[in-house]
Amino acid sequence: MERVSLTAIGEALVARVIAIANQKGGVGKTTTAVNLAASLAVAERRTLLIDGDPQGNATSGTGIERGSFERTSYDVLLGIADIASTRIRGVQFQHLDVVPATPDLAGAEVELVDTADREQRMRNAVQAVRGEYDFILIDCPPSLGLITLNMLAAADALLIPVQCEYYALEGLSQLLNTVHLIQHSVNPSLTIAGVLLTMYDARLNLSRQVATDAREYFGSQVFDTVVPRNVRLAEAPSFGKPIILYDVQSIGAQAYIAVAHELIAREAAMPKVHHHEVATVDSAAHEASA
């Protein structure tokens, strides 16, 4: 396993909450959530993966069998359970915990509509466990509905997977508009953690053009690492394994290890936020809105 050990690059930002979102489906969002979480866990970063997608693919992709758990992210959003009693500890790796999801989560869209503080449910739940992790990754559904809004309200930053295919950049303006709305309402501190190019095929002019366009538009926010098209990466979820366990030698596994390297380096370069500071900021925001 020596190849997969990541060098510690400074001190990772404690309790960094990153939502992985793109309302366009099929862009490698869940693949990124699962494999980035696994790579961070291998790097001995305490990592929590929250499955916020009713499809539950991040749950099955980490090898959690449906029916092996009672509480889900649906219960967290509805206030029925907290994250501490919902998470599954040590999933595949010592440092990886997972909050699972089932199709029941889709019902939260309707059930939360008339609920007080409906956009803050996940944020409040996450605050209770921030001190226990280095990274909390949230896999969002491929939509911009109330569930995604909740996840973005809970996040410090947004990681956007963009597939290197036709129409890839179309629709991103809608996502960025949503981010701006959230910044001006429920989560003023939300930032962009980065844009990750996925399904890259160096043989295709189209892939290279999309990568060029993305770098022109987003600049340094685009990760240096690109995730290539890789059969082994596509096969891994059907075996309930992150790619790092399914085939660590594959180019897909090496890409996500490199993405984890970059993320750790980016976070280490940022000002550290301590838990008492997070509480102070939240209290100030609450008082300002009162």
mmCIF file of N, CA and C in Angstrom, residues 60-139:
data_model
loop_
_atom_site.group_PDB
_atom_site.id
_atom_site.type_symbol
_atom_site.label_atom_id
_atom_site.label_comp_id
_atom_site.label_asym_id
_atom_site.label_seq_id
_atom_site.Cartn_x
_atom_site.Cartn_y
_atom_site.Cartn_z
ATOM 1 N N SER A 60 -23.798 2.709 -1.715
ATOM 2 C CA SER A 60 -23.455 1.406 -2.295
ATOM 3 C C SER A 60 -22.034 1.405 -2.838
ATOM 4 N N GLY A 61 -21.560 2.561 -3.306
ATOM 5 C CA GLY A 61 -20.217 2.649 -3.874
ATOM 6 C C GLY A 61 -19.114 2.466 -2.855
ATOM 7 N N THR A 62 -19.434 2.680 -1.580
ATOM 8 C CA THR A 62 -18.454 2.437 -0.525
ATOM 9 C C THR A 62 -18.619 1.048 0.081
ATOM 10 N N GLY A 63 -19.540 0.271 -0.482
ATOM 11 C CA GLY A 63 -19.698 -1.116 -0.047
ATOM 12 C C GLY A 63 -20.712 -1.345 1.048
ATOM 13 N N ILE A 64 -21.508 -0.324 1.364
ATOM 14 C CA ILE A 64 -22.541 -0.482 2.393
ATOM 15 C C ILE A 64 -23.775 -1.117 1.766
ATOM 16 N N GLU A 65 -24.206 -2.226 2.302
ATOM 17 C CA GLU A 65 -25.349 -2.944 1.746
ATOM 18 C C GLU A 65 -26.656 -2.347 2.258
ATOM 19 N N ARG A 66 -27.591 -2.191 1.331
ATOM 20 C CA ARG A 66 -28.907 -1.675 1.724
ATOM 21 C C ARG A 66 -29.553 -2.656 2.704
ATOM 22 N N GLY A 67 -30.132 -2.136 3.745
ATOM 23 C CA GLY A 67 -30.742 -2.995 4.755
ATOM 24 C C GLY A 67 -29.816 -3.253 5.936
ATOM 25 N N SER A 68 -28.555 -2.811 5.828
ATOM 26 C CA SER A 68 -27.600 -3.026 6.914
ATOM 27 C C SER A 68 -27.566 -1.847 7.885
ATOM 28 N N PHE A 69 -28.454 -0.873 7.663
ATOM 29 C CA PHE A 69 -28.483 0.317 8.523
ATOM 30 C C PHE A 69 -29.928 0.757 8.719
ATOM 31 N N GLU A 70 -30.164 1.487 9.797
ATOM 32 C CA GLU A 70 -31.523 1.925 10.126
ATOM 33 C C GLU A 70 -31.744 3.404 9.852
ATOM 34 N N ARG A 71 -30.773 4.225 10.173
ATOM 35 C CA ARG A 71 -30.916 5.672 10.001
ATOM 36 C C ARG A 71 -30.170 6.134 8.759
ATOM 37 N N THR A 72 -30.667 7.207 8.145
ATOM 38 C CA THR A 72 -30.056 7.723 6.925
ATOM 39 C C THR A 72 -30.003 9.258 6.964
ATOM 40 N N SER A 73 -29.498 9.836 5.894
ATOM 41 C CA SER A 73 -29.450 11.294 5.805
ATOM 42 C C SER A 73 -30.855 11.899 5.799
ATOM 43 N N TYR A 74 -31.847 11.124 5.417
ATOM 44 C CA TYR A 74 -33.249 11.572 5.493
ATOM 45 C C TYR A 74 -33.617 11.880 6.945
ATOM 46 N N ASP A 75 -33.245 10.971 7.854
ATOM 47 C CA ASP A 75 -33.537 11.172 9.279
ATOM 48 C C ASP A 75 -32.806 12.387 9.834
ATOM 49 N N VAL A 76 -31.585 12.629 9.314
ATOM 50 C CA VAL A 76 -30.823 13.794 9.755
ATOM 51 C C VAL A 76 -31.519 15.079 9.308
ATOM 52 N N LEU A 77 -31.935 15.133 8.049
ATOM 53 C CA LEU A 77 -32.597 16.330 7.526
ATOM 54 C C LEU A 77 -33.921 16.610 8.230
ATOM 55 N N LEU A 78 -34.637 15.559 8.565
ATOM 56 C CA LEU A 78 -35.936 15.736 9.215
ATOM 57 C C LEU A 78 -35.817 15.924 10.718
ATOM 58 N N GLY A 79 -34.597 15.852 11.242
ATOM 59 C CA GLY A 79 -34.398 16.046 12.672
ATOM 60 C C GLY A 79 -34.780 14.850 13.510
ATOM 61 N N ILE A 80 -34.917 13.690 12.870
ATOM 62 C CA ILE A 80 -35.289 12.469 13.587
ATOM 63 C C ILE A 80 -34.068 11.875 14.290
ATOM 64 N N ALA A 81 -32.906 12.063 13.697
ATOM 65 C CA ALA A 81 -31.667 11.531 14.267
ATOM 66 C C ALA A 81 -30.530 12.507 13.984
ATOM 67 N N ASP A 82 -29.471 12.411 14.774
ATOM 68 C CA ASP A 82 -28.302 13.243 14.509
ATOM 69 C C ASP A 82 -27.263 12.439 13.735
ATOM 70 N N ILE A 83 -26.220 13.114 13.278
ATOM 71 C CA ILE A 83 -25.199 12.439 12.478
ATOM 72 C C ILE A 83 -24.466 11.386 13.301
ATOM 73 N N ALA A 84 -24.211 11.673 14.574
ATOM 74 C CA ALA A 84 -23.467 10.740 15.423
ATOM 75 C C ALA A 84 -24.146 9.378 15.519
ATOM 76 N N SER A 85 -25.487 9.365 15.511
ATOM 77 C CA SER A 85 -26.209 8.099 15.624
ATOM 78 C C SER A 85 -26.565 7.501 14.263
ATOM 79 N N THR A 86 -26.258 8.232 13.192
ATOM 80 C CA THR A 86 -26.612 7.784 11.847
ATOM 81 C C THR A 86 -25.409 7.245 11.078
ATOM 82 N N ARG A 87 -24.240 7.822 11.313
ATOM 83 C CA ARG A 87 -23.048 7.449 10.546
ATOM 84 C C ARG A 87 -22.639 5.999 10.797
ATOM 85 N N ILE A 88 -22.013 5.434 9.792
ATOM 86 C CA ILE A 88 -21.427 4.097 9.889
ATOM 87 C C ILE A 88 -19.922 4.304 9.984
ATOM 88 N N ARG A 89 -19.306 3.763 11.016
ATOM 89 C CA ARG A 89 -17.899 4.044 11.298
ATOM 90 C C ARG A 89 -16.973 3.080 10.557
ATOM 91 N N GLY A 90 -15.810 3.576 10.178
ATOM 92 C CA GLY A 90 -14.751 2.740 9.608
ATOM 93 C C GLY A 90 -15.154 1.959 8.378
ATOM 94 N N VAL A 91 -15.767 2.633 7.408
ATOM 95 C CA VAL A 91 -16.218 1.952 6.184
ATOM 96 C C VAL A 91 -15.028 1.743 5.246
ATOM 97 N N GLN A 92 -14.594 0.521 5.089
ATOM 98 C CA GLN A 92 -13.458 0.130 4.237
ATOM 99 C C GLN A 92 -12.115 0.628 4.759
ATOM 100 N N PHE A 93 -12.113 1.779 5.415
ATOM 101 C CA PHE A 93 -10.879 2.369 5.938
ATOM 102 C C PHE A 93 -11.117 2.843 7.370
ATOM 103 N N GLN A 94 -10.080 2.825 8.171
ATOM 104 C CA GLN A 94 -10.204 3.250 9.570
ATOM 105 C C GLN A 94 -10.706 4.683 9.690
ATOM 106 N N HIS A 95 -10.291 5.549 8.758
ATOM 107 C CA HIS A 95 -10.595 6.975 8.887
ATOM 108 C C HIS A 95 -11.779 7.429 8.029
ATOM 109 N N LEU A 96 -12.587 6.512 7.558
ATOM 110 C CA LEU A 96 -13.735 6.884 6.726
ATOM 111 C C LEU A 96 -15.058 6.481 7.374
ATOM 112 N N ASP A 97 -15.887 7.471 7.678
ATOM 113 C CA ASP A 97 -17.245 7.248 8.162
ATOM 114 C C ASP A 97 -18.221 7.696 7.078
ATOM 115 N N VAL A 98 -19.394 7.070 7.047
ATOM 116 C CA VAL A 98 -20.379 7.379 6.005
ATOM 117 C C VAL A 98 -21.769 7.538 6.613
ATOM 118 N N VAL A 99 -22.461 8.603 6.209
ATOM 119 C CA VAL A 99 -23.890 8.744 6.505
ATOM 120 C C VAL A 99 -24.627 8.266 5.253
ATOM 121 N N PRO A 100 -25.334 7.144 5.329
ATOM 122 C CA PRO A 100 -25.936 6.551 4.135
ATOM 123 C C PRO A 100 -27.224 7.247 3.701
ATOM 124 N N ALA A 101 -27.680 6.895 2.491
ATOM 125 C CA ALA A 101 -28.941 7.429 1.965
ATOM 126 C C ALA A 101 -29.708 6.334 1.248
ATOM 127 N N THR A 102 -31.026 6.500 1.219
ATOM 128 C CA THR A 102 -31.916 5.615 0.458
ATOM 129 C C THR A 102 -32.881 6.508 -0.322
ATOM 130 N N PRO A 103 -33.680 5.918 -1.230
ATOM 131 C CA PRO A 103 -34.649 6.727 -1.985
ATOM 132 C C PRO A 103 -35.637 7.501 -1.115
ATOM 133 N N ASP A 104 -35.770 7.122 0.153
ATOM 134 C CA ASP A 104 -36.660 7.858 1.066
ATOM 135 C C ASP A 104 -36.279 9.338 1.148
ATOM 136 N N LEU A 105 -35.004 9.619 0.911
ATOM 137 C CA LEU A 105 -34.519 10.989 1.019
ATOM 138 C C LEU A 105 -35.262 11.938 0.083
ATOM 139 N N ALA A 106 -35.737 11.425 -1.035
ATOM 140 C CA ALA A 106 -36.461 12.270 -1.993
ATOM 141 C C ALA A 106 -37.684 12.916 -1.348
ATOM 142 N N GLY A 107 -38.275 12.238 -0.370
ATOM 143 C CA GLY A 107 -39.448 12.769 0.307
ATOM 144 C C GLY A 107 -39.164 14.015 1.111
ATOM 145 N N ALA A 108 -37.893 14.216 1.453
ATOM 146 C CA ALA A 108 -37.527 15.387 2.255
ATOM 147 C C ALA A 108 -37.809 16.684 1.510
ATOM 148 N N GLU A 109 -37.745 16.660 0.175
ATOM 149 C CA GLU A 109 -38.024 17.855 -0.625
ATOM 150 C C GLU A 109 -39.392 18.426 -0.270
ATOM 151 N N VAL A 110 -40.377 17.520 -0.120
ATOM 152 C CA VAL A 110 -41.756 17.936 0.172
ATOM 153 C C VAL A 110 -41.944 18.194 1.660
ATOM 154 N N GLU A 111 -41.393 17.311 2.482
ATOM 155 C CA GLU A 111 -41.623 17.394 3.926
ATOM 156 C C GLU A 111 -40.979 18.613 4.583
ATOM 157 N N LEU A 112 -39.930 19.144 3.955
ATOM 158 C CA LEU A 112 -39.240 20.286 4.547
ATOM 159 C C LEU A 112 -39.831 21.639 4.141
ATOM 160 N N VAL A 113 -40.716 21.638 3.157
ATOM 161 C CA VAL A 113 -41.214 22.888 2.579
ATOM 162 C C VAL A 113 -41.777 23.847 3.620
ATOM 163 N N ASP A 114 -42.573 23.340 4.531
ATOM 164 C CA ASP A 114 -43.218 24.211 5.520
ATOM 165 C C ASP A 114 -42.509 24.192 6.880
ATOM 166 N N THR A 115 -41.264 23.732 6.883
ATOM 167 C CA THR A 115 -40.520 23.598 8.134
ATOM 168 C C THR A 115 -39.684 24.840 8.417
ATOM 169 N N ALA A 116 -39.670 25.245 9.672
ATOM 170 C CA ALA A 116 -38.842 26.395 10.063
ATOM 171 C C ALA A 116 -37.370 26.058 9.882
ATOM 172 N N ASP A 117 -36.587 27.043 9.452
ATOM 173 C CA ASP A 117 -35.144 26.851 9.234
ATOM 174 C C ASP A 117 -34.867 25.669 8.306
ATOM 175 N N ARG A 118 -35.701 25.509 7.297
ATOM 176 C CA ARG A 118 -35.587 24.325 6.437
ATOM 177 C C ARG A 118 -34.255 24.256 5.698
ATOM 178 N N GLU A 119 -33.646 25.408 5.396
ATOM 179 C CA GLU A 119 -32.376 25.394 4.668
ATOM 180 C C GLU A 119 -31.193 25.104 5.587
ATOM 181 N N GLN A 120 -31.409 25.150 6.904
ATOM 182 C CA GLN A 120 -30.298 25.035 7.850
ATOM 183 C C GLN A 120 -30.212 23.675 8.532
ATOM 184 N N ARG A 121 -31.078 22.745 8.145
ATOM 185 C CA ARG A 121 -31.127 21.462 8.856
ATOM 186 C C ARG A 121 -29.790 20.719 8.818
ATOM 187 N N MET A 122 -29.215 20.572 7.622
ATOM 188 C CA MET A 122 -27.953 19.833 7.521
ATOM 189 C C MET A 122 -26.811 20.630 8.143
ATOM 190 N N ARG A 123 -26.842 21.936 7.985
ATOM 191 C CA ARG A 123 -25.787 22.767 8.583
ATOM 192 C C ARG A 123 -25.730 22.576 10.098
ATOM 193 N N ASN A 124 -26.896 22.616 10.735
ATOM 194 C CA ASN A 124 -26.947 22.442 12.181
ATOM 195 C C ASN A 124 -26.459 21.056 12.587
ATOM 196 N N ALA A 125 -26.825 20.045 11.794
ATOM 197 C CA ALA A 125 -26.409 18.672 12.105
ATOM 198 C C ALA A 125 -24.897 18.506 11.959
ATOM 199 N N VAL A 126 -24.332 19.107 10.917
ATOM 200 C CA VAL A 126 -22.890 18.997 10.662
ATOM 201 C C VAL A 126 -22.083 19.687 11.754
ATOM 202 N N GLN A 127 -22.582 20.828 12.256
ATOM 203 C CA GLN A 127 -21.844 21.574 13.278
ATOM 204 C C GLN A 127 -21.537 20.710 14.494
ATOM 205 N N ALA A 128 -22.433 19.774 14.793
ATOM 206 C CA ALA A 128 -22.272 18.952 15.994
ATOM 207 C C ALA A 128 -21.105 17.977 15.900
ATOM 208 N N VAL A 129 -20.636 17.675 14.667
ATOM 209 C CA VAL A 129 -19.554 16.695 14.519
ATOM 210 C C VAL A 129 -18.312 17.277 13.852
ATOM 211 N N ARG A 130 -18.307 18.571 13.585
ATOM 212 C CA ARG A 130 -17.167 19.183 12.879
ATOM 213 C C ARG A 130 -15.845 18.917 13.575
ATOM 214 N N GLY A 131 -15.869 18.921 14.895
ATOM 215 C CA GLY A 131 -14.641 18.740 15.642
ATOM 216 C C GLY A 131 -14.037 17.355 15.546
ATOM 217 N N GLU A 132 -14.779 16.407 14.966
ATOM 218 C CA GLU A 132 -14.302 15.024 14.906
ATOM 219 C C GLU A 132 -13.629 14.679 13.580
ATOM 220 N N TYR A 133 -13.653 15.618 12.627
ATOM 221 C CA TYR A 133 -13.148 15.293 11.284
ATOM 222 C C TYR A 133 -12.216 16.370 10.746
ATOM 223 N N ASP A 134 -11.436 15.957 9.743
ATOM 224 C CA ASP A 134 -10.628 16.898 8.983
ATOM 225 C C ASP A 134 -11.381 17.344 7.732
ATOM 226 N N PHE A 135 -12.090 16.394 7.115
ATOM 227 C CA PHE A 135 -12.883 16.689 5.920
ATOM 228 C C PHE A 135 -14.264 16.056 6.040
ATOM 229 N N ILE A 136 -15.273 16.833 5.687
ATOM 230 C CA ILE A 136 -16.629 16.295 5.544
ATOM 231 C C ILE A 136 -17.046 16.555 4.108
ATOM 232 N N LEU A 137 -17.261 15.486 3.345
ATOM 233 C CA LEU A 137 -17.669 15.601 1.950
ATOM 234 C C LEU A 137 -19.151 15.258 1.834
ATOM 235 N N ILE A 138 -19.883 16.057 1.072
ATOM 236 C CA ILE A 138 -21.316 15.829 0.892
ATOM 237 C C ILE A 138 -21.607 15.594 -0.590
ATOM 238 N N ASP A 139 -22.153 14.423 -0.901
ATOM 239 C CA ASP A 139 -22.554 14.115 -2.275
ATOM 240 C C ASP A 139 -23.969 14.641 -2.488
#
